[in-house]
CSV table of C-alpha atoms in Angstrom, one decimal:
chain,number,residue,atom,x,y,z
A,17,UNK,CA,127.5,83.5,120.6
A,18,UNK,CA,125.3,80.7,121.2
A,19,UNK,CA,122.1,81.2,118.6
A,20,UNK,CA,120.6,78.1,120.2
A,21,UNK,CA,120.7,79.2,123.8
A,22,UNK,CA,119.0,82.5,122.8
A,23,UNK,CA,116.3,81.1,121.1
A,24,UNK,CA,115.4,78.8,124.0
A,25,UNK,CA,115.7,81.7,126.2
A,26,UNK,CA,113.7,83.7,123.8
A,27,UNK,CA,111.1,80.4,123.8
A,28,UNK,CA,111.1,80.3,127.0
A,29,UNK,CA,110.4,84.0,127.4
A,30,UNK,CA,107.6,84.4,125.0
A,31,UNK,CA,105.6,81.5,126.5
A,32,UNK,CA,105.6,83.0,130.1
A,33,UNK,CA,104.3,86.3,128.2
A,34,UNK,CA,101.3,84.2,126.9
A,35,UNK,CA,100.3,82.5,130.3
A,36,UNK,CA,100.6,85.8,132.3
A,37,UNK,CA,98.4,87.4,129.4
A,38,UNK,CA,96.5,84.6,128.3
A,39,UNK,CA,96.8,81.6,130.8
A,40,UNK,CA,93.6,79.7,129.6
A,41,UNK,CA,95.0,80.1,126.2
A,42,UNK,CA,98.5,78.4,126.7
A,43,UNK,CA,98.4,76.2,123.7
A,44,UNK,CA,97.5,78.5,121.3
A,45,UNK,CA,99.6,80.4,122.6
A,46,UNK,CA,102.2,78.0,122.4
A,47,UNK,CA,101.5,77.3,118.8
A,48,UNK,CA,101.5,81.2,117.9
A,49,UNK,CA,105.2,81.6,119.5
A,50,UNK,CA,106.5,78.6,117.9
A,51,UNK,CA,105.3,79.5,114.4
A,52,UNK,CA,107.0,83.3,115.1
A,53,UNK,CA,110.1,81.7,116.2
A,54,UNK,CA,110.0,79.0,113.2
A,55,UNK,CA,109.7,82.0,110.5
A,56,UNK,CA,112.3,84.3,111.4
A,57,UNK,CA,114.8,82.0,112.8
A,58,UNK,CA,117.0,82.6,110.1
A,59,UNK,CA,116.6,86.3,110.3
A,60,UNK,CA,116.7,86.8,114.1
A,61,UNK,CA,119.9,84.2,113.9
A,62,UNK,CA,121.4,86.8,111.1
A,63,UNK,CA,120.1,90.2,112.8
A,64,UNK,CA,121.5,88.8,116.5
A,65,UNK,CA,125.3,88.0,115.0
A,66,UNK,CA,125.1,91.7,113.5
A,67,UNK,CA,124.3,93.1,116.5
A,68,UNK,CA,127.0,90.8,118.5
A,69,UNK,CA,129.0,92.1,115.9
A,70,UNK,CA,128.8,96.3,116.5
A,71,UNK,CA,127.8,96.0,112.4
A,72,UNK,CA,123.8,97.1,113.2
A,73,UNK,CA,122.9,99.0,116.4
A,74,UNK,CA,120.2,98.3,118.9
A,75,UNK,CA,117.8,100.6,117.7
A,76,UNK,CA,118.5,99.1,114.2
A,77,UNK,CA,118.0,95.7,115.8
A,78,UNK,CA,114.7,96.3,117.2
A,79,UNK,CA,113.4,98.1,114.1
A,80,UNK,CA,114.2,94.6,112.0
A,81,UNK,CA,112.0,93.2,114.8
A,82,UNK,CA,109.4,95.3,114.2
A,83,UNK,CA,109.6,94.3,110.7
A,84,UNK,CA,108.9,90.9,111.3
A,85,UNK,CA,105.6,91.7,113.7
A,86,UNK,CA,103.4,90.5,111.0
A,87,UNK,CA,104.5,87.4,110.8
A,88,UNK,CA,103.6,86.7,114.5
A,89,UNK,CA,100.6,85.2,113.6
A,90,UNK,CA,97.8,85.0,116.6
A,91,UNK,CA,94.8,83.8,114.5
A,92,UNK,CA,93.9,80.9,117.0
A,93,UNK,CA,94.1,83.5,119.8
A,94,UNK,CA,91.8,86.0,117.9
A,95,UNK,CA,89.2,82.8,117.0
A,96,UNK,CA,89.4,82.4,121.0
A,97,UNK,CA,87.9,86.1,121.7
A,98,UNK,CA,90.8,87.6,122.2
A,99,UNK,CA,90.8,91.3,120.7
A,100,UNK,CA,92.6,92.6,117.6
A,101,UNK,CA,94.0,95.5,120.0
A,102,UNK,CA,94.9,93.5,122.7
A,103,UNK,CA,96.8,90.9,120.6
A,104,UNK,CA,98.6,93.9,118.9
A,105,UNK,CA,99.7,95.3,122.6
A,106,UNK,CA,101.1,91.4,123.2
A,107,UNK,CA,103.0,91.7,119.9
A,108,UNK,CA,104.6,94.7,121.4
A,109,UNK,CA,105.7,93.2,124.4
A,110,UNK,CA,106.8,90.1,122.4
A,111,UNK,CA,109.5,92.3,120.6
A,112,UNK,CA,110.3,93.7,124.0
A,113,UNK,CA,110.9,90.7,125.3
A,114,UNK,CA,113.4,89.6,122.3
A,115,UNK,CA,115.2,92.5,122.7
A,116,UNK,CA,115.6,92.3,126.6
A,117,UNK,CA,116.6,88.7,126.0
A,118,UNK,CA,119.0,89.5,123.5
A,119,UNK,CA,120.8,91.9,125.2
A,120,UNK,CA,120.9,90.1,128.1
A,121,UNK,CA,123.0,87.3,126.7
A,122,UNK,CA,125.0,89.3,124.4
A,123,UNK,CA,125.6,93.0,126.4
């Protein structure tokens, strides 16, 4: 498993959610994703070997995701107008998004 491809993948990912949500907001954007990414690196990198592994399931996997939601912080995105509800539906997809990408690389 390479941890290095799937968090350019999930990079990748995550920024195309922000410009087909929030195009006019891309650096922001940008900046909120990389900070997510920066955080939990060491936890998604831990969380994806277990799954890899059979040790945690998927549903297990996405519910330590979940965990970590908070920590995708989207203040410059709120500042910008965009709405509490609105950032908490992207934050939503986000997870979505790490899961699909995850298990499209390792299933």
């Amino acid at each position: 498993m390479d941890f290095e491809e799937i968090l350019k993948q999930l990079r990748q990912n995550l920024l195309g959610l922000i410009v087909n949500q929030y195009g006019e907001l891309k650096d922001e954007g940008e900046e909120a994703v990389n900070q997510f990414l920066d955080a939990s690196k060491l936890k998604l990198k831990k969380w994806t070997e277990l799954l890899a592994l059979n040790k945690i399931t998927l549903e297990e996997f996405e519910w330590l995701l979940n965990s970590q939601k908070d920590l995708f912080e989207m203040n410059a995105l709120h500042k910008a107008g965009i709405s509490k509800i609105s950032l908490g539906q992207f934050k939503n997809k986000a997870i979505k998004t790490i899961v699909d990408v995850v298990c499209k690389i390792l299933l």
